[in-house]
PDB file of C-alpha atoms in Angstrom:
ATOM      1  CA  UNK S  16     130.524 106.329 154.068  1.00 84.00           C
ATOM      2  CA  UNK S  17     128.625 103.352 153.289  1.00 88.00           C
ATOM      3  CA  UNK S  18     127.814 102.638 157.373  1.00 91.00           C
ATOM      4  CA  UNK S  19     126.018 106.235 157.065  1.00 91.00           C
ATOM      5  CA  UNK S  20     124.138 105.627 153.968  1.00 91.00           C
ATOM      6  CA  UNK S  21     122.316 102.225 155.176  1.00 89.00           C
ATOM      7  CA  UNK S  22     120.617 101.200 158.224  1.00 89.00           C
ATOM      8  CA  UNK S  23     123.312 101.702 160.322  1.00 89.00           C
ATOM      9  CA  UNK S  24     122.978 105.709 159.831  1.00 93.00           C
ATOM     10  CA  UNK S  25     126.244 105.401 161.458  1.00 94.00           C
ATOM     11  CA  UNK S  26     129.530 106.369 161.027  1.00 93.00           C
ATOM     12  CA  UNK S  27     132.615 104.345 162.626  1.00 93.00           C
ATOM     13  CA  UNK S  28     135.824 106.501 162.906  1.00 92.00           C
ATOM     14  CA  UNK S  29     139.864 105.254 164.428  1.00 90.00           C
ATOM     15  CA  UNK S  30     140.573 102.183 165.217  1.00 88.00           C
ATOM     16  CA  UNK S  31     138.612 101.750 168.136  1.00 87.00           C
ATOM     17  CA  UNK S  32     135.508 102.280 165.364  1.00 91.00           C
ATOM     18  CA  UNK S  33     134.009 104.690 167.563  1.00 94.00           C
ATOM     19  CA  UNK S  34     130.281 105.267 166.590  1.00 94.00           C
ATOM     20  CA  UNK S  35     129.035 108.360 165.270  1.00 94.00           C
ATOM     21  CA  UNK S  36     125.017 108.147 165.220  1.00 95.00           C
ATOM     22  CA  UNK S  37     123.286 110.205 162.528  1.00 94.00           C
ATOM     23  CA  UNK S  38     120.018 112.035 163.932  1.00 94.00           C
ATOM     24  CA  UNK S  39     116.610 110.650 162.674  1.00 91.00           C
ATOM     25  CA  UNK S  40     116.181 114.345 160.976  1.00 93.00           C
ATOM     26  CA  UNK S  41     119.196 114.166 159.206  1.00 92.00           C
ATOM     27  CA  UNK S  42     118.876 113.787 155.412  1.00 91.00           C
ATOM     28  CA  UNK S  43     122.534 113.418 153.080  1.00 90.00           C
ATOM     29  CA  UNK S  44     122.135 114.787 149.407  1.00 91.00           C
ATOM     30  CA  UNK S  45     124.584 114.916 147.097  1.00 90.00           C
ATOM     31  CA  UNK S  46     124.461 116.271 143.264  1.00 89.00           C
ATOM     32  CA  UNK S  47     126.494 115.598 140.483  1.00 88.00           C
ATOM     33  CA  UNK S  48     126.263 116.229 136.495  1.00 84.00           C
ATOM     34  CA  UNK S  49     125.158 113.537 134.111  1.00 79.00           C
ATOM     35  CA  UNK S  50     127.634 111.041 133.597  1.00 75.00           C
ATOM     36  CA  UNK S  51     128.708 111.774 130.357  1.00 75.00           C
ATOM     37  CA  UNK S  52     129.428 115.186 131.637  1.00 76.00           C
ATOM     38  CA  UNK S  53     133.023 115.773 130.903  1.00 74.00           C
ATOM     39  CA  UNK S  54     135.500 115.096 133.984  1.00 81.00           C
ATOM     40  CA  UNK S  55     132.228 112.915 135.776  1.00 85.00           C
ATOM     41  CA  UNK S  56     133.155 109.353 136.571  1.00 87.00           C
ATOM     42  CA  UNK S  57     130.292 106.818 137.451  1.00 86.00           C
ATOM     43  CA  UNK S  58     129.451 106.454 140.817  1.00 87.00           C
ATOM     44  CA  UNK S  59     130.306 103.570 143.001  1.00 88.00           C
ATOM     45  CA  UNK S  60     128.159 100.661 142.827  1.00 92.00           C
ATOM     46  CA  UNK S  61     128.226 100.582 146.535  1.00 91.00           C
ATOM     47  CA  UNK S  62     126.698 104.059 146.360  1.00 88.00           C
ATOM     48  CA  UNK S  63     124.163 103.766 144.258  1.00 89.00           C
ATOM     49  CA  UNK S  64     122.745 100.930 145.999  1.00 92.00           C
ATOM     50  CA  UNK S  65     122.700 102.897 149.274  1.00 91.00           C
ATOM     51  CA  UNK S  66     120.640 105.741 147.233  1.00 90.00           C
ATOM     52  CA  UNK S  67     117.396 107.095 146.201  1.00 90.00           C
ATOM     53  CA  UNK S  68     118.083 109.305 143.067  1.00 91.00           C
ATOM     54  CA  UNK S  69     116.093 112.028 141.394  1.00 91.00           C
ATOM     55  CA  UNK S  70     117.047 114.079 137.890  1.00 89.00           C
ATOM     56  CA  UNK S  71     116.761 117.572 138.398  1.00 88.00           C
ATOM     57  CA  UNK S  72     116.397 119.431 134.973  1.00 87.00           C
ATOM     58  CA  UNK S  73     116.185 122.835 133.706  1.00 88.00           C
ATOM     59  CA  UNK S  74     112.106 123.621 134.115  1.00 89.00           C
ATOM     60  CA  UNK S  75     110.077 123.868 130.706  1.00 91.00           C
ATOM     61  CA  UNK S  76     110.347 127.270 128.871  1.00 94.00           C
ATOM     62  CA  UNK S  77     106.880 126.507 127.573  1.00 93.00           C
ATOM     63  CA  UNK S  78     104.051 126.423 129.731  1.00 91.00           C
ATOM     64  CA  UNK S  79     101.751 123.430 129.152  1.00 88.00           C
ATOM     65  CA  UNK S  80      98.325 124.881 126.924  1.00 85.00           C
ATOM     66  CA  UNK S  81      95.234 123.502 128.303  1.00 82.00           C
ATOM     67  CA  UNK S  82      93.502 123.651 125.123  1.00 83.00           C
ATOM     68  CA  UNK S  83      95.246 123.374 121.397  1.00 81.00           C
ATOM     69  CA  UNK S  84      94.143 126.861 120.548  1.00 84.00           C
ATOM     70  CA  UNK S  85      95.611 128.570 123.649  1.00 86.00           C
ATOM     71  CA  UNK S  86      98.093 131.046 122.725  1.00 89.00           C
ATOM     72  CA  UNK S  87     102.277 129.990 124.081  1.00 92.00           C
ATOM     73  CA  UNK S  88     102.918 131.207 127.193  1.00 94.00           C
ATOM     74  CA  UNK S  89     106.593 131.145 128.358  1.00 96.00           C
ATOM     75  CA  UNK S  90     108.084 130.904 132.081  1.00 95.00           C
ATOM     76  CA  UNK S  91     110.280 133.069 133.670  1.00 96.00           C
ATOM     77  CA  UNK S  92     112.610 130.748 135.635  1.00 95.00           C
ATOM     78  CA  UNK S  93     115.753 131.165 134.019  1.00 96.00           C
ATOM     79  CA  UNK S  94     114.670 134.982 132.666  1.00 96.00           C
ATOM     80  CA  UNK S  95     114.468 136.086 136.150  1.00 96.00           C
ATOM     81  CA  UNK S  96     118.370 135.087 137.551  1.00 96.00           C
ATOM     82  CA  UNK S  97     119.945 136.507 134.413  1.00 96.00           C
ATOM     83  CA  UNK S  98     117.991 140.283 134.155  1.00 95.00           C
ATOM     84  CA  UNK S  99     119.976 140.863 136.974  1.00 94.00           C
ATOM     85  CA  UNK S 100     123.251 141.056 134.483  1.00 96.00           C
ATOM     86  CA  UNK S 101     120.950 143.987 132.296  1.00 95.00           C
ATOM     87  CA  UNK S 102     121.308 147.606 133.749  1.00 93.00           C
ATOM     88  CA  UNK S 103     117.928 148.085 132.019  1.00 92.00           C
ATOM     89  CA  UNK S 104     116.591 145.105 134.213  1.00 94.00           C
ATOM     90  CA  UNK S 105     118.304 144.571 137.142  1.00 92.00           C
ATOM     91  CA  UNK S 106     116.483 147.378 139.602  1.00 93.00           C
ATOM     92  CA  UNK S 107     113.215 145.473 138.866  1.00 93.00           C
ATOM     93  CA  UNK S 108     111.600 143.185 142.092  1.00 93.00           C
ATOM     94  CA  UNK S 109     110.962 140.002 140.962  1.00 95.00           C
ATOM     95  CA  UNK S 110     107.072 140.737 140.929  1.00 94.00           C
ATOM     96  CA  UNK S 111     108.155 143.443 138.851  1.00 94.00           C
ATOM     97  CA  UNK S 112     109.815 142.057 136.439  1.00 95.00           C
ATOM     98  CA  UNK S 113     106.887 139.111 136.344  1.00 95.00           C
ATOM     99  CA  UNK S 114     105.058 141.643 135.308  1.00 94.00           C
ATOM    100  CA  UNK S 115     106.715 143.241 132.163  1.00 96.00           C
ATOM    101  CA  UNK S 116     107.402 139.562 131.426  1.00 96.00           C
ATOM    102  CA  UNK S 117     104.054 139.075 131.109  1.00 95.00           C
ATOM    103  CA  UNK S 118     103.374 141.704 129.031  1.00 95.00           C
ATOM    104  CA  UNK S 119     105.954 142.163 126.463  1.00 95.00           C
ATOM    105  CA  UNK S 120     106.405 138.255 126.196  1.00 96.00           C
ATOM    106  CA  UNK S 121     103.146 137.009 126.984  1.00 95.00           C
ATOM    107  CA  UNK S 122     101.140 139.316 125.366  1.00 92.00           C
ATOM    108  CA  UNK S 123      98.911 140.298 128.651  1.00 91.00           C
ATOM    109  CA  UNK S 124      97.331 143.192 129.079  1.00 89.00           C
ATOM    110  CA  UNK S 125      98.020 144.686 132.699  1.00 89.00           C
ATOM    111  CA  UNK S 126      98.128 148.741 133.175  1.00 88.00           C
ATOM    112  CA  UNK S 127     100.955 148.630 135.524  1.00 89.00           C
ATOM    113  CA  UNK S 128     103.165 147.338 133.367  1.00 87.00           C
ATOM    114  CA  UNK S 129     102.445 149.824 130.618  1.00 86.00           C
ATOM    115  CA  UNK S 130     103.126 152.400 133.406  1.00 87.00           C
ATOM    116  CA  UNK S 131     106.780 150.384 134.144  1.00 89.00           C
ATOM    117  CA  UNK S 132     108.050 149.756 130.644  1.00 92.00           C
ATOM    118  CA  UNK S 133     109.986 151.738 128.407  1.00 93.00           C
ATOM    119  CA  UNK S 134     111.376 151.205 124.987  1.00 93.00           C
ATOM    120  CA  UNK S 135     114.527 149.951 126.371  1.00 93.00           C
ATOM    121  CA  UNK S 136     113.476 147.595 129.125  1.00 94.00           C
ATOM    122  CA  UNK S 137     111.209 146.003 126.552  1.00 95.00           C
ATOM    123  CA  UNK S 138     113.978 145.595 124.154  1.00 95.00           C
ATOM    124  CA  UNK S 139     116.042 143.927 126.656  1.00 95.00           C
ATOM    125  CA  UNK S 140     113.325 141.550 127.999  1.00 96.00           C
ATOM    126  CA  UNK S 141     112.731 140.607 124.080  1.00 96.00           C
ATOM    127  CA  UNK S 142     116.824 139.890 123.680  1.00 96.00           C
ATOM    128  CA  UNK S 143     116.694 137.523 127.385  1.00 96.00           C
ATOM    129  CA  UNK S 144     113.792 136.048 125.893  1.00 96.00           C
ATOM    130  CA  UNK S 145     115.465 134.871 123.041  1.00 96.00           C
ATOM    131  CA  UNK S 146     118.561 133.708 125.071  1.00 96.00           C
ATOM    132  CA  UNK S 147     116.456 131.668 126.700  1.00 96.00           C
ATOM    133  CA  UNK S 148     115.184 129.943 123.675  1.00 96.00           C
ATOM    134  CA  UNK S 149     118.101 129.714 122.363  1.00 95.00           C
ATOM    135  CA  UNK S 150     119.287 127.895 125.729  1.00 95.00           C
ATOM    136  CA  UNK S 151     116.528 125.247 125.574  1.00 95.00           C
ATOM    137  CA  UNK S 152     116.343 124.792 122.134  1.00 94.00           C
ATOM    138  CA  UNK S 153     120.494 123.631 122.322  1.00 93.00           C
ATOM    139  CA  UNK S 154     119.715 121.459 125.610  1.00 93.00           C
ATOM    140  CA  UNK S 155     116.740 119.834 123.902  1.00 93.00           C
ATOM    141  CA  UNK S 156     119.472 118.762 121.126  1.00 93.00           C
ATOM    142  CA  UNK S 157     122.554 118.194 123.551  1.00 91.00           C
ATOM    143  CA  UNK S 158     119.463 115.213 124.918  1.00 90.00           C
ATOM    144  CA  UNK S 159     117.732 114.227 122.171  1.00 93.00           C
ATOM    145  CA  UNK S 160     122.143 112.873 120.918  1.00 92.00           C
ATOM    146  CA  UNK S 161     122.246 111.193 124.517  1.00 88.00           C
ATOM    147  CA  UNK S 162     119.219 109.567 124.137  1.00 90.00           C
ATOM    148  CA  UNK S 163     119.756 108.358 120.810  1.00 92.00           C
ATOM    149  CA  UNK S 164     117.295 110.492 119.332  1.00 95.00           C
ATOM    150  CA  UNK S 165     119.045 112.190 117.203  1.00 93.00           C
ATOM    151  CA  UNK S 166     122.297 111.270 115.229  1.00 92.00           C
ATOM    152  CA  UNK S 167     123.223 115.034 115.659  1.00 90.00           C
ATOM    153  CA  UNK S 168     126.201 115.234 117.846  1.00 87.00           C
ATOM    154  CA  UNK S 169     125.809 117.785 120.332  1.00 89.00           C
ATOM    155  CA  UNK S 170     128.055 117.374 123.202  1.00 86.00           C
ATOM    156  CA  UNK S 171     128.096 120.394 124.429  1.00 88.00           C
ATOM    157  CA  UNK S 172     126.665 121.847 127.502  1.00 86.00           C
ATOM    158  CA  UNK S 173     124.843 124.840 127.603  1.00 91.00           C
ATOM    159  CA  UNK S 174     124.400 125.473 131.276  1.00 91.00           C
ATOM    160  CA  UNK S 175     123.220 128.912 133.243  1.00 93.00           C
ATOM    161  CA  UNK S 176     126.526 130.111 133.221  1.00 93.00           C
ATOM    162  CA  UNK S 177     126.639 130.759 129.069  1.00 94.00           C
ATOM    163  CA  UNK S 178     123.462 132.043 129.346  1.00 96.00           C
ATOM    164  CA  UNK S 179     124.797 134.779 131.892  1.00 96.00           C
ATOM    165  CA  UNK S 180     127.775 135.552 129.229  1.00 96.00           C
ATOM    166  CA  UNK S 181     125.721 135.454 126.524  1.00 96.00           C
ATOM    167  CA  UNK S 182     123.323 138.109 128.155  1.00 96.00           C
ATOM    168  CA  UNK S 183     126.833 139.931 129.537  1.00 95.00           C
ATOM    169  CA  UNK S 184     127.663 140.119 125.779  1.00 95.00           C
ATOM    170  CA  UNK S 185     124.365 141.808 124.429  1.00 94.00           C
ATOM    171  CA  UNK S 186     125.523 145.642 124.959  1.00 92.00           C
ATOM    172  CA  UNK S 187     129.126 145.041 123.177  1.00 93.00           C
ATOM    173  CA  UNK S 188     126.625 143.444 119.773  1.00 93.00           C
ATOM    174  CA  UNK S 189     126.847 145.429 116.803  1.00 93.00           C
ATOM    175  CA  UNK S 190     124.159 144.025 113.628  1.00 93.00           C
ATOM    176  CA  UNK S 191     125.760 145.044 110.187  1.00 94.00           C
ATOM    177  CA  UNK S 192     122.697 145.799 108.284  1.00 93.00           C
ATOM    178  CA  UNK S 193     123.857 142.822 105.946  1.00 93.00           C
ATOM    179  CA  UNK S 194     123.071 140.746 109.193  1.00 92.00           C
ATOM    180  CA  UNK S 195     120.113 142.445 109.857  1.00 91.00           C
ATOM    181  CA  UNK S 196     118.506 141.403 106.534  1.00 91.00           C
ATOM    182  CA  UNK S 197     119.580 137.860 106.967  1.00 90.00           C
ATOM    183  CA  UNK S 198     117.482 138.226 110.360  1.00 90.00           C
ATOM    184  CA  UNK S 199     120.517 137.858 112.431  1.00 92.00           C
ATOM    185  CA  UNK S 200     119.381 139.306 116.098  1.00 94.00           C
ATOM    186  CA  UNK S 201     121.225 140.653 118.656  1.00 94.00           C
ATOM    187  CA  UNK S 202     120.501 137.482 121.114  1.00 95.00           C
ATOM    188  CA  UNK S 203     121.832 135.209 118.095  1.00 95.00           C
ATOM    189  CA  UNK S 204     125.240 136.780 117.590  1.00 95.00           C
ATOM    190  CA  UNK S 205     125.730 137.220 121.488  1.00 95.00           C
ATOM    191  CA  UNK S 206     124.823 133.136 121.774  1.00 94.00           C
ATOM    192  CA  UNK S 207     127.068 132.520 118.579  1.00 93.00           C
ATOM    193  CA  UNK S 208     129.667 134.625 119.604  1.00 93.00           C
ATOM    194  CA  UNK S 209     129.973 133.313 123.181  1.00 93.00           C
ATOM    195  CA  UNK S 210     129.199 129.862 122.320  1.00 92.00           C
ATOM    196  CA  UNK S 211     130.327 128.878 118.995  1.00 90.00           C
ATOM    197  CA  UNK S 212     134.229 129.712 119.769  1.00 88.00           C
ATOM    198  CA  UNK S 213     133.768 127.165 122.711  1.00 90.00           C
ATOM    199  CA  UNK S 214     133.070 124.368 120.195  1.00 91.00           C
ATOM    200  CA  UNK S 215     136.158 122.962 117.955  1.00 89.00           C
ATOM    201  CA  UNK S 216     135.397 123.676 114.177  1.00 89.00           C
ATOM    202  CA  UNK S 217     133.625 120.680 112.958  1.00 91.00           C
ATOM    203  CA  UNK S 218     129.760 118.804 112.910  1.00 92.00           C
ATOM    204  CA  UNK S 219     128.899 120.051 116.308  1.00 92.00           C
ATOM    205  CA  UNK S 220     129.878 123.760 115.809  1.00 92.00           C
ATOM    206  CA  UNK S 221     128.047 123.666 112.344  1.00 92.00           C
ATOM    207  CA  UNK S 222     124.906 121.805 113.403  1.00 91.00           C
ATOM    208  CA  UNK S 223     124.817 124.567 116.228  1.00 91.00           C
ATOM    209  CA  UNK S 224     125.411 127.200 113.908  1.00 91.00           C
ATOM    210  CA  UNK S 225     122.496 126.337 112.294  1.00 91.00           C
ATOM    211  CA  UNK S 226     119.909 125.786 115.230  1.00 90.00           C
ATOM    212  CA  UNK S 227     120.398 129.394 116.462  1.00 90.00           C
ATOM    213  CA  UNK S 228     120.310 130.553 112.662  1.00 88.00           C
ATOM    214  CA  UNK S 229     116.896 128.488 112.412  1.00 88.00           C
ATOM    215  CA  UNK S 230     115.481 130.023 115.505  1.00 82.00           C
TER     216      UNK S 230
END
């Protein structure tokens, strides 16, 4: 492929290297995890020379305060693909579900989503909230070891796929009311009891332990 990826724009197929002429629209992309993403190999040198490249992350739960005094605000990126894994949530529109978003989480005042929300669909948006946070917070660690921020070694990935099971799991979660006065949560056992069985026992699965506990 390396004919296509230069100036050429060109493939050359058989042995009679007939010529195969990429359009001038065409554009190639091509993804892959982070390197030290288990089963990811480095990509050819020849490739990456051939390449303009571009990190895609998971967008901020936090919204950026333009003042110091401005209360959090939290985004609904993530929130908004897995409410449609809640029976309580799933019917919503996205504007909808914006909108109770907005309220329950962000605190804003808005009559038409007092006239939507009921004592369930607010507890739900509360428990995907806290998935969510619970998400971020582990992928802020899982960089911060890369980066060699942190000695903390956090290898795992916690990708949109755990935080679909972990939302999956939040009807079967029962709170002892032991675990309720240690301030265990429904969204923390779900995330511990998805995540932490994923983990051998050792530093990692501790250290996790004890973000979600700390959340």
């Amino acid at each position: 492929l390396n004919s296509l990826f230069d100036h050429d724009r060109a493939l050359f197929l058989g042995e009679d290297r007939a010529k195969v002429q990429a359009q001038e629209e065409v554009v190639m992309v091509g993804l892959q995890n982070p390197q030290h993403y288990m089963g990811v190999k480095p990509l050819a040198e020849t490739i990456k020379s051939r390449a303009r490249f571009m990190e895609v992350v998971y967008p901020p739960f936090e919204k950026e305060k333009t003042s110091p005094n401005e209360q959090t605000q939290y985004r609904s990126d993530e929130a908004l693909i897995v409410r449609q894994y809640i029976p309580e949530l799933k019917d919503l529109d996205e504007r909808e579900f914006q909108m109770l978003w907005d309220s329950v989480v962000n605190r804003r005042e808005d009559p038409r989503a007092t006239e939507l929300l009921t004592s369930d669909s607010k507890e739900r948006i509360e428990d995907v909230k806290e998935v969510v946070e619970l998400a971020n917070k582990i992928r802020e660690a899982y960089r911060a070891y890369h980066e060699g921020k942190s000695d903390e070694p956090i290898k795992f990935v916690f990708s949109l796929r755990e935080s679909v099971e972990c939302v999956c799991e939040l009807p079967y979660v029962e709170l002892t009311a032991e675990e309720k006065k240690k301030g265990m949560t429904r969204a923390k056992k779900a995330v511990q009891e998805v995540i932490l069985l994923k983990i051998p026992l050792g530093e990692e699965r501790t250290y996790l332990q004890s973000l979600v506990a700390e959340l």
